[in-house]
Amino acid sequence: MIFRAARLALIAEEVNCSDVIPVILKFLRDTINPWLNNKFVGNGFVYEMNWGGLVSKQSVTDQNADFGFGLFDHVHYLGHFVYGIAVLAKLDHDWGIKFRRQAYALVGSWISLGRTAKSIYTRLRCFDLYKLHTWKGSAIEECNSHHSSEHVFLYYTASLLGLAYGDDHLMGIGSTLASFEIEATKTWFHVREGEVYGEEFSKENKLVGISRPSKRETKLFYASAEQRDIRVGMNVLPLLPITEILFSDVSFVKEVVEWATPSLMRKDAEDAWIGFVYALEALYDKASPLKKIRSLKSFNEGHSLTSFLWWVHSRGERVNFWTWCRKADDECWFCANCG
């Protein structure tokens, strides 16, 4: 709910619907403040000394609580939570100043560089400096990665927090790690023929379900290999401006949509996951997915009809698309020689 509300606030600001913003900000303050003030009944944030980081109170005594948040699984929680904080800090400067220390304590739990002996956090928490992407799972059992887009989102959120506070250092570190994560996701999760994976696997799959150090799987922990719409969703959500960078290869996006579309006909296919297939389709065809999205009855947690309509209507023409360069190839020295 925090992430959904934060997205609605930014969309409202973008389309100049300012009358709804105060209501949304009040909801965000009422929801986030108890966690930052340590007044949330039954749970809250505490510092865990063995591994060095912030965890939830419940996960300290129960390793399975909050999806294993007591050790590594910050992706499910802190990314979405800090996104809400970043939006609040951007739109309510007084609130942002008041809770700046708490905001940095949270983001430091997964983005600390740990360069000095004074550092109280594990260096980069779950980021693999060899593979250049993020793992989840315990230190005892084999680690895994199955939220590729959420890993990108984790560092993107850190960058947004830096932007909200005018902190170029945090913004730069977050952006750099997000860039690494994007390239790793394109390498290990986006399946293209003739690249990383074998011919047979590449023909049958366009996205990886679970990536492990020693193998890759087509299923998810709670979805079969046949549920391709869910696999698409797990590689797309949350739907944000940076999603377009993650799926910048339009020809590959078309392949993913064509690969996943037959799965949408299943009796157990849910609108909440189907929507992400339509969202990818909107990267190259705005008219058709717009009608389909309007017909959906439900949306994945954290998303809404508003956020999906924003996504479709805000997609521009994709000619020589590079976020950092709008020039033609023959007009840009870097694109011509280093692109």
mmCIF file of C-alpha atoms in Angstrom:
data_model
loop_
_atom_site.group_PDB
_atom_site.id
_atom_site.type_symbol
_atom_site.label_atom_id
_atom_site.label_comp_id
_atom_site.label_asym_id
_atom_site.label_seq_id
_atom_site.Cartn_x
_atom_site.Cartn_y
_atom_site.Cartn_z
ATOM 1 C CA MET A 1 0.000 0.000 0.000
ATOM 2 C CA ILE A 2 2.883 2.380 0.715
ATOM 3 C CA PHE A 3 4.384 1.916 -2.729
ATOM 4 C CA ARG A 4 1.001 2.196 -4.450
ATOM 5 C CA ALA A 5 0.223 5.443 -2.641
ATOM 6 C CA ALA A 6 3.674 6.846 -3.413
ATOM 7 C CA ARG A 7 3.232 6.101 -7.114
ATOM 8 C CA LEU A 8 -0.184 7.781 -7.106
ATOM 9 C CA ALA A 9 1.351 10.884 -5.508
ATOM 10 C CA LEU A 10 4.051 11.192 -8.172
ATOM 11 C CA ILE A 11 1.610 10.548 -11.006
ATOM 12 C CA ALA A 12 -0.748 13.168 -9.566
ATOM 13 C CA GLU A 13 2.131 15.650 -9.455
ATOM 14 C CA GLU A 14 3.103 14.816 -13.046
ATOM 15 C CA VAL A 15 -0.417 15.327 -14.443
ATOM 16 C CA ASN A 16 -1.025 18.401 -12.253
ATOM 17 C CA CYS A 17 -3.763 16.829 -10.149
ATOM 18 C CA SER A 18 -2.599 18.612 -7.013
ATOM 19 C CA ASP A 19 -5.868 18.401 -5.078
ATOM 20 C CA VAL A 20 -5.385 14.699 -4.269
ATOM 21 C CA ILE A 21 -1.737 14.952 -3.185
ATOM 22 C CA PRO A 22 -2.366 16.153 0.415
ATOM 23 C CA VAL A 23 -4.649 13.181 1.085
ATOM 24 C CA ILE A 24 -2.048 10.746 -0.240
ATOM 25 C CA LEU A 25 0.758 12.357 1.749
ATOM 26 C CA LYS A 26 -1.296 12.141 4.934
ATOM 27 C CA PHE A 27 -1.794 8.429 4.315
ATOM 28 C CA LEU A 28 1.943 7.968 3.761
ATOM 29 C CA ARG A 29 2.837 9.873 6.925
ATOM 30 C CA ASP A 30 0.287 7.959 9.002
ATOM 31 C CA THR A 31 1.584 4.643 7.646
ATOM 32 C CA ILE A 32 5.334 5.279 7.705
ATOM 33 C CA ASN A 33 5.749 7.363 10.869
ATOM 34 C CA PRO A 34 5.030 4.547 13.375
ATOM 35 C CA TRP A 35 7.883 2.518 11.881
ATOM 36 C CA LEU A 36 10.320 5.413 12.065
ATOM 37 C CA ASN A 37 9.160 6.488 15.539
ATOM 38 C CA ASN A 38 9.359 2.923 16.860
ATOM 39 C CA LYS A 39 5.653 3.031 17.733
ATOM 40 C CA PHE A 40 4.390 0.345 15.373
ATOM 41 C CA VAL A 41 2.483 -2.196 17.478
ATOM 42 C CA GLY A 42 3.839 -5.731 17.187
ATOM 43 C CA ASN A 43 6.776 -5.013 14.906
ATOM 44 C CA GLY A 44 9.370 -2.410 14.006
ATOM 45 C CA PHE A 45 12.989 -1.950 12.939
ATOM 46 C CA VAL A 46 15.943 -2.996 15.101
ATOM 47 C CA TYR A 47 19.679 -3.242 14.500
ATOM 48 C CA GLU A 48 20.948 -6.815 14.190
ATOM 49 C CA MET A 49 24.561 -7.021 15.396
ATOM 50 C CA ASN A 50 25.647 -10.409 14.001
ATOM 51 C CA TRP A 51 25.265 -9.436 10.344
ATOM 52 C CA GLY A 52 25.141 -5.676 10.725
ATOM 53 C CA GLY A 53 21.897 -4.220 9.450
ATOM 54 C CA LEU A 54 18.313 -3.241 10.131
ATOM 55 C CA VAL A 55 15.767 -6.037 10.420
ATOM 56 C CA SER A 56 12.222 -6.367 11.715
ATOM 57 C CA LYS A 57 11.597 -7.265 15.352
ATOM 58 C CA GLN A 58 9.598 -10.338 14.381
ATOM 59 C CA SER A 59 12.348 -11.702 12.140
ATOM 60 C CA VAL A 60 14.875 -11.619 15.001
ATOM 61 C CA THR A 61 13.113 -14.472 16.791
ATOM 62 C CA ASP A 62 11.599 -16.185 13.748
ATOM 63 C CA GLN A 63 13.875 -16.735 10.756
ATOM 64 C CA ASN A 64 10.860 -17.287 8.492
ATOM 65 C CA ALA A 65 9.039 -14.123 9.543
ATOM 66 C CA ASP A 66 8.631 -11.372 6.961
ATOM 67 C CA PHE A 67 10.013 -13.635 4.212
ATOM 68 C CA GLY A 68 13.379 -14.039 5.919
ATOM 69 C CA PHE A 69 13.868 -10.330 6.412
ATOM 70 C CA GLY A 70 16.082 -11.060 9.409
ATOM 71 C CA LEU A 71 19.096 -11.741 7.209
ATOM 72 C CA PHE A 72 19.075 -11.052 3.493
ATOM 73 C CA ASP A 73 15.632 -10.484 2.052
ATOM 74 C CA HIS A 74 15.547 -6.697 1.992
ATOM 75 C CA VAL A 75 14.172 -6.654 -1.544
ATOM 76 C CA HIS A 76 10.550 -7.312 -0.578
ATOM 77 C CA TYR A 77 10.401 -4.692 2.133
ATOM 78 C CA LEU A 78 12.955 -1.934 2.312
ATOM 79 C CA GLY A 79 12.921 -1.045 -1.384
ATOM 80 C CA HIS A 80 9.184 -0.364 -1.414
ATOM 81 C CA PHE A 81 9.265 1.237 2.024
ATOM 82 C CA VAL A 82 12.126 3.609 1.225
ATOM 83 C CA TYR A 83 10.477 4.499 -2.078
ATOM 84 C CA GLY A 84 7.579 5.849 -0.033
ATOM 85 C CA ILE A 85 10.040 7.760 2.151
ATOM 86 C CA ALA A 86 11.743 9.243 -0.928
ATOM 87 C CA VAL A 87 8.414 10.454 -2.309
ATOM 88 C CA LEU A 88 7.420 11.959 1.045
ATOM 89 C CA ALA A 89 10.789 13.694 1.378
ATOM 90 C CA LYS A 90 10.376 15.114 -2.122
ATOM 91 C CA LEU A 91 6.845 16.434 -1.628
ATOM 92 C CA ASP A 92 6.997 17.299 2.090
ATOM 93 C CA HIS A 93 10.385 18.883 2.790
ATOM 94 C CA ASP A 94 9.776 19.450 6.498
ATOM 95 C CA TRP A 95 8.905 15.788 6.977
ATOM 96 C CA GLY A 96 11.973 14.793 4.975
ATOM 97 C CA ILE A 97 14.278 16.859 7.172
ATOM 98 C CA LYS A 98 12.716 15.455 10.337
ATOM 99 C CA PHE A 99 13.223 11.828 9.327
ATOM 100 C CA ARG A 100 16.428 12.111 7.325
ATOM 101 C CA ARG A 101 18.519 10.105 9.809
ATOM 102 C CA GLN A 102 16.003 7.251 9.818
ATOM 103 C CA ALA A 103 15.837 7.272 6.020
ATOM 104 C CA TYR A 104 19.619 6.990 5.728
ATOM 105 C CA ALA A 105 19.716 4.284 8.386
ATOM 106 C CA LEU A 106 17.354 2.214 6.247
ATOM 107 C CA VAL A 107 19.038 2.716 2.886
ATOM 108 C CA GLY A 108 22.463 2.154 4.433
ATOM 109 C CA SER A 109 21.409 -1.339 5.393
ATOM 110 C CA TRP A 110 21.767 -2.513 1.782
ATOM 111 C CA ILE A 111 23.908 0.088 0.056
ATOM 112 C CA SER A 112 26.767 0.700 2.508
ATOM 113 C CA LEU A 113 30.232 0.436 0.958
ATOM 114 C CA GLY A 114 31.727 -0.577 4.313
ATOM 115 C CA ARG A 115 35.079 1.040 3.616
ATOM 116 C CA THR A 116 36.058 1.883 7.191
ATOM 117 C CA ALA A 117 36.168 0.077 10.513
ATOM 118 C CA LYS A 118 33.438 2.413 11.748
ATOM 119 C CA SER A 119 30.923 1.018 9.278
ATOM 120 C CA ILE A 120 28.005 -0.643 11.075
ATOM 121 C CA TYR A 121 26.557 -2.354 8.009
ATOM 122 C CA THR A 122 27.475 -5.372 5.910
ATOM 123 C CA ARG A 123 29.051 -4.141 2.694
ATOM 124 C CA LEU A 124 26.399 -3.979 -0.046
ATOM 125 C CA ARG A 125 24.349 -6.611 1.827
ATOM 126 C CA CYS A 126 23.347 -8.966 -1.024
ATOM 127 C CA PHE A 127 25.187 -7.518 -4.015
ATOM 128 C CA ASP A 128 27.640 -9.891 -5.695
ATOM 129 C CA LEU A 129 30.658 -7.862 -6.813
ATOM 130 C CA TYR A 130 31.714 -10.647 -9.193
ATOM 131 C CA LYS A 131 28.390 -11.348 -10.899
ATOM 132 C CA LEU A 132 27.353 -7.699 -10.443
ATOM 133 C CA HIS A 133 23.855 -8.576 -9.308
ATOM 134 C CA THR A 134 21.926 -9.294 -6.128
ATOM 135 C CA TRP A 135 21.258 -12.639 -4.463
ATOM 136 C CA LYS A 136 18.683 -13.534 -1.866
ATOM 137 C CA GLY A 137 18.420 -16.515 0.448
ATOM 138 C CA SER A 138 20.412 -17.645 3.441
ATOM 139 C CA ALA A 139 24.140 -18.025 3.884
ATOM 140 C CA ILE A 140 23.716 -21.730 4.616
ATOM 141 C CA GLU A 141 21.377 -22.838 1.861
ATOM 142 C CA GLU A 142 22.187 -22.123 -1.765
ATOM 143 C CA CYS A 143 21.417 -18.506 -2.587
ATOM 144 C CA ASN A 144 19.109 -17.624 -5.436
ATOM 145 C CA SER A 145 17.653 -14.741 -7.375
ATOM 146 C CA HIS A 146 14.114 -14.615 -8.726
ATOM 147 C CA HIS A 147 13.085 -10.966 -8.384
ATOM 148 C CA SER A 148 15.335 -9.542 -11.089
ATOM 149 C CA SER A 149 13.404 -6.303 -11.606
ATOM 150 C CA GLU A 150 12.955 -5.742 -7.869
ATOM 151 C CA HIS A 151 16.712 -5.940 -7.463
ATOM 152 C CA VAL A 152 17.051 -3.102 -9.961
ATOM 153 C CA PHE A 153 14.323 -1.261 -8.068
ATOM 154 C CA LEU A 154 16.227 -1.603 -4.782
ATOM 155 C CA TYR A 155 19.157 0.495 -6.033
ATOM 156 C CA TYR A 156 16.940 2.775 -8.120
ATOM 157 C CA THR A 157 15.107 3.635 -4.896
ATOM 158 C CA ALA A 158 18.390 4.478 -3.163
ATOM 159 C CA SER A 159 19.195 6.826 -6.029
ATOM 160 C CA LEU A 160 15.765 8.471 -5.745
ATOM 161 C CA LEU A 161 16.300 9.022 -2.027
ATOM 162 C CA GLY A 162 19.578 10.735 -2.832
ATOM 163 C CA LEU A 163 17.779 12.855 -5.418
ATOM 164 C CA ALA A 164 15.092 13.834 -2.896
ATOM 165 C CA TYR A 165 17.753 14.969 -0.405
ATOM 166 C CA GLY A 166 20.068 16.556 -2.958
ATOM 167 C CA ASP A 167 22.736 13.968 -2.126
ATOM 168 C CA ASP A 168 24.815 13.438 -5.278
ATOM 169 C CA HIS A 169 26.921 10.750 -3.594
ATOM 170 C CA LEU A 170 23.989 8.498 -2.694
ATOM 171 C CA MET A 171 22.339 9.195 -6.030
ATOM 172 C CA GLY A 172 25.511 8.214 -7.881
ATOM 173 C CA ILE A 173 26.060 4.992 -5.936
ATOM 174 C CA GLY A 174 22.425 3.968 -6.347
ATOM 175 C CA SER A 175 22.447 4.725 -10.070
ATOM 176 C CA THR A 176 25.698 2.831 -10.605
ATOM 177 C CA LEU A 177 24.482 -0.277 -8.797
ATOM 178 C CA ALA A 178 21.149 -0.084 -10.622
ATOM 179 C CA SER A 179 23.057 0.023 -13.922
ATOM 180 C CA PHE A 180 25.093 -3.043 -12.951
ATOM 181 C CA GLU A 181 21.907 -4.824 -11.948
ATOM 182 C CA ILE A 182 20.218 -3.975 -15.249
ATOM 183 C CA GLU A 183 23.083 -5.400 -17.286
ATOM 184 C CA ALA A 184 23.218 -8.520 -15.094
ATOM 185 C CA THR A 185 19.469 -9.009 -15.475
ATOM 186 C CA LYS A 186 19.720 -8.714 -19.245
ATOM 187 C CA THR A 187 22.517 -11.292 -19.182
ATOM 188 C CA TRP A 188 21.150 -13.904 -16.769
ATOM 189 C CA PHE A 189 17.358 -13.447 -16.895
ATOM 190 C CA HIS A 190 16.585 -12.253 -20.434
ATOM 191 C CA VAL A 191 16.980 -15.327 -22.607
ATOM 192 C CA ARG A 192 18.121 -14.626 -26.163
ATOM 193 C CA GLU A 193 19.037 -17.278 -28.677
ATOM 194 C CA GLY A 194 22.749 -17.630 -29.340
ATOM 195 C CA GLU A 195 23.881 -16.005 -26.103
ATOM 196 C CA VAL A 196 24.323 -17.382 -22.560
ATOM 197 C CA TYR A 197 21.984 -20.370 -22.593
ATOM 198 C CA GLY A 198 21.830 -23.445 -24.797
ATOM 199 C CA GLU A 199 19.790 -23.692 -27.972
ATOM 200 C CA GLU A 200 16.996 -25.876 -26.594
ATOM 201 C CA PHE A 201 16.498 -23.779 -23.451
ATOM 202 C CA SER A 202 16.566 -20.539 -25.450
ATOM 203 C CA LYS A 203 13.877 -21.738 -27.843
ATOM 204 C CA GLU A 204 11.509 -22.717 -25.028
ATOM 205 C CA ASN A 205 12.096 -19.742 -22.719
ATOM 206 C CA LYS A 206 12.422 -15.992 -22.912
ATOM 207 C CA LEU A 207 12.798 -15.312 -19.192
ATOM 208 C CA VAL A 208 14.460 -17.234 -16.363
ATOM 209 C CA GLY A 209 12.363 -18.067 -13.312
ATOM 210 C CA ILE A 210 15.003 -18.689 -10.638
ATOM 211 C CA SER A 211 18.739 -18.157 -11.069
ATOM 212 C CA ARG A 212 21.166 -20.000 -8.799
ATOM 213 C CA PRO A 213 24.965 -20.127 -8.772
ATOM 214 C CA SER A 214 24.944 -23.618 -10.295
ATOM 215 C CA LYS A 215 21.725 -23.756 -12.343
ATOM 216 C CA ARG A 216 18.720 -21.915 -13.706
ATOM 217 C CA GLU A 217 15.054 -22.861 -13.395
ATOM 218 C CA THR A 218 11.948 -22.081 -15.415
ATOM 219 C CA LYS A 219 9.572 -22.365 -12.461
ATOM 220 C CA LEU A 220 9.133 -19.982 -9.544
ATOM 221 C CA PHE A 221 8.718 -20.799 -5.879
ATOM 222 C CA TYR A 222 4.963 -20.392 -6.209
ATOM 223 C CA ALA A 223 4.351 -20.776 -9.937
ATOM 224 C CA SER A 224 4.929 -23.508 -12.487
ATOM 225 C CA ALA A 225 6.914 -23.122 -15.688
ATOM 226 C CA GLU A 226 3.636 -23.031 -17.624
ATOM 227 C CA GLN A 227 2.517 -19.872 -15.802
ATOM 228 C CA ARG A 228 4.523 -17.600 -18.045
ATOM 229 C CA ASP A 229 2.491 -14.521 -17.183
ATOM 230 C CA ILE A 230 3.704 -14.771 -13.586
ATOM 231 C CA ARG A 231 7.279 -15.193 -14.774
ATOM 232 C CA VAL A 232 6.883 -12.024 -16.818
ATOM 233 C CA GLY A 233 5.498 -10.197 -13.801
ATOM 234 C CA MET A 234 8.369 -11.263 -11.578
ATOM 235 C CA ASN A 235 10.809 -9.856 -14.128
ATOM 236 C CA VAL A 236 8.910 -6.584 -14.636
ATOM 237 C CA LEU A 237 7.417 -5.383 -11.344
ATOM 238 C CA PRO A 238 7.303 -2.787 -10.008
ATOM 239 C CA LEU A 239 6.283 -0.761 -13.058
ATOM 240 C CA LEU A 240 8.426 2.398 -13.071
ATOM 241 C CA PRO A 241 10.225 4.710 -15.505
ATOM 242 C CA ILE A 242 13.375 2.588 -15.156
ATOM 243 C CA THR A 243 11.434 -0.452 -16.426
ATOM 244 C CA GLU A 244 11.826 0.946 -19.926
ATOM 245 C CA ILE A 245 15.602 0.869 -19.513
ATOM 246 C CA LEU A 246 15.469 -2.708 -18.273
ATOM 247 C CA PHE A 247 13.494 -3.675 -21.388
ATOM 248 C CA SER A 248 15.174 -1.344 -23.875
ATOM 249 C CA ASP A 249 15.508 -4.031 -26.580
ATOM 250 C CA VAL A 250 12.155 -3.724 -28.369
ATOM 251 C CA SER A 251 12.659 -6.777 -30.583
ATOM 252 C CA PHE A 252 13.288 -8.884 -27.482
ATOM 253 C CA VAL A 253 10.231 -7.395 -25.771
ATOM 254 C CA LYS A 254 8.088 -8.487 -28.719
ATOM 255 C CA GLU A 255 9.473 -12.010 -28.387
ATOM 256 C CA VAL A 256 8.624 -12.053 -24.672
ATOM 257 C CA VAL A 257 5.046 -10.898 -25.303
ATOM 258 C CA GLU A 258 4.514 -13.463 -28.072
ATOM 259 C CA TRP A 259 6.008 -16.184 -25.849
ATOM 260 C CA ALA A 260 3.799 -15.301 -22.866
ATOM 261 C CA THR A 261 0.509 -14.546 -24.650
ATOM 262 C CA PRO A 262 -0.705 -18.175 -25.010
ATOM 263 C CA SER A 263 -0.357 -18.550 -21.233
ATOM 264 C CA LEU A 264 -2.940 -15.811 -20.694
ATOM 265 C CA MET A 265 -5.650 -18.181 -21.916
ATOM 266 C CA ARG A 266 -5.258 -20.481 -18.893
ATOM 267 C CA LYS A 267 -8.300 -20.795 -16.636
ATOM 268 C CA ASP A 268 -6.189 -19.941 -13.592
ATOM 269 C CA ALA A 269 -4.545 -16.891 -15.199
ATOM 270 C CA GLU A 270 -5.064 -13.828 -13.003
ATOM 271 C CA ASP A 271 -5.512 -10.242 -14.152
ATOM 272 C CA ALA A 272 -2.969 -9.115 -11.556
ATOM 273 C CA TRP A 273 -0.225 -10.896 -13.533
ATOM 274 C CA ILE A 274 -1.684 -10.575 -17.035
ATOM 275 C CA GLY A 275 -1.330 -6.809 -16.755
ATOM 276 C CA PHE A 276 2.464 -6.995 -16.890
ATOM 277 C CA VAL A 277 2.365 -8.713 -20.281
ATOM 278 C CA TYR A 278 0.174 -5.877 -21.556
ATOM 279 C CA ALA A 279 2.584 -3.375 -20.017
ATOM 280 C CA LEU A 280 5.458 -4.799 -22.063
ATOM 281 C CA GLU A 281 3.298 -4.746 -25.180
ATOM 282 C CA ALA A 282 2.785 -1.017 -24.619
ATOM 283 C CA LEU A 283 6.486 -0.484 -25.277
ATOM 284 C CA TYR A 284 5.837 -0.983 -28.993
ATOM 285 C CA ASP A 285 2.032 -0.721 -29.386
ATOM 286 C CA LYS A 286 0.045 1.684 -27.213
ATOM 287 C CA ALA A 287 -3.460 1.243 -28.665
ATOM 288 C CA SER A 288 -4.019 -2.484 -28.192
ATOM 289 C CA PRO A 289 -2.749 -2.873 -24.596
ATOM 290 C CA LEU A 290 -4.634 0.266 -23.543
ATOM 291 C CA LYS A 291 -7.953 -1.441 -24.274
ATOM 292 C CA LYS A 292 -6.801 -4.646 -22.587
ATOM 293 C CA ILE A 293 -5.603 -2.872 -19.450
ATOM 294 C CA ARG A 294 -8.912 -1.028 -19.088
ATOM 295 C CA SER A 295 -10.669 -4.408 -19.029
ATOM 296 C CA LEU A 296 -8.595 -5.797 -16.129
ATOM 297 C CA LYS A 297 -10.449 -6.351 -12.856
ATOM 298 C CA SER A 298 -7.450 -6.426 -10.509
ATOM 299 C CA PHE A 299 -3.820 -5.351 -10.356
ATOM 300 C CA ASN A 300 -0.742 -6.693 -8.629
ATOM 301 C CA GLU A 301 -0.047 -5.475 -5.116
ATOM 302 C CA GLY A 302 1.474 -2.014 -5.252
ATOM 303 C CA HIS A 303 -0.070 -1.230 -8.641
ATOM 304 C CA SER A 304 -3.352 0.250 -9.806
ATOM 305 C CA LEU A 305 -5.305 1.079 -12.938
ATOM 306 C CA THR A 306 -3.894 4.589 -12.639
ATOM 307 C CA SER A 307 -0.281 3.407 -12.630
ATOM 308 C CA PHE A 308 -0.868 1.160 -15.652
ATOM 309 C CA LEU A 309 -2.648 3.897 -17.606
ATOM 310 C CA TRP A 310 0.198 6.263 -16.737
ATOM 311 C CA TRP A 311 2.638 3.683 -18.080
ATOM 312 C CA VAL A 312 0.858 3.316 -21.422
ATOM 313 C CA HIS A 313 0.247 7.016 -22.028
ATOM 314 C CA SER A 314 3.770 8.043 -21.045
ATOM 315 C CA ARG A 315 5.509 5.737 -23.501
ATOM 316 C CA GLY A 316 7.042 7.805 -26.296
ATOM 317 C CA GLU A 317 8.272 6.964 -29.763
ATOM 318 C CA ARG A 318 11.179 4.544 -29.577
ATOM 319 C CA VAL A 319 13.617 5.673 -32.238
ATOM 320 C CA ASN A 320 17.313 5.289 -31.349
ATOM 321 C CA PHE A 321 16.220 5.094 -27.704
ATOM 322 C CA TRP A 322 18.944 5.730 -25.157
ATOM 323 C CA THR A 323 17.982 7.603 -22.024
ATOM 324 C CA TRP A 324 21.294 9.437 -21.906
ATOM 325 C CA CYS A 325 21.427 10.353 -25.601
ATOM 326 C CA ARG A 326 18.731 11.702 -27.943
ATOM 327 C CA LYS A 327 21.009 12.369 -30.919
ATOM 328 C CA ALA A 328 21.234 10.336 -34.106
ATOM 329 C CA ASP A 329 24.120 7.853 -34.192
ATOM 330 C CA ASP A 330 26.111 9.896 -36.705
ATOM 331 C CA GLU A 331 25.783 13.070 -34.603
ATOM 332 C CA CYS A 332 27.090 11.658 -31.331
ATOM 333 C CA TRP A 333 30.780 10.845 -31.023
ATOM 334 C CA PHE A 334 30.242 8.450 -28.111
ATOM 335 C CA CYS A 335 27.446 6.490 -29.842
ATOM 336 C CA ALA A 336 29.474 6.229 -33.033
ATOM 337 C CA ASN A 337 32.709 5.127 -31.383
ATOM 338 C CA CYS A 338 31.833 3.616 -28.009
ATOM 339 C CA GLY A 339 28.143 2.686 -28.137
#
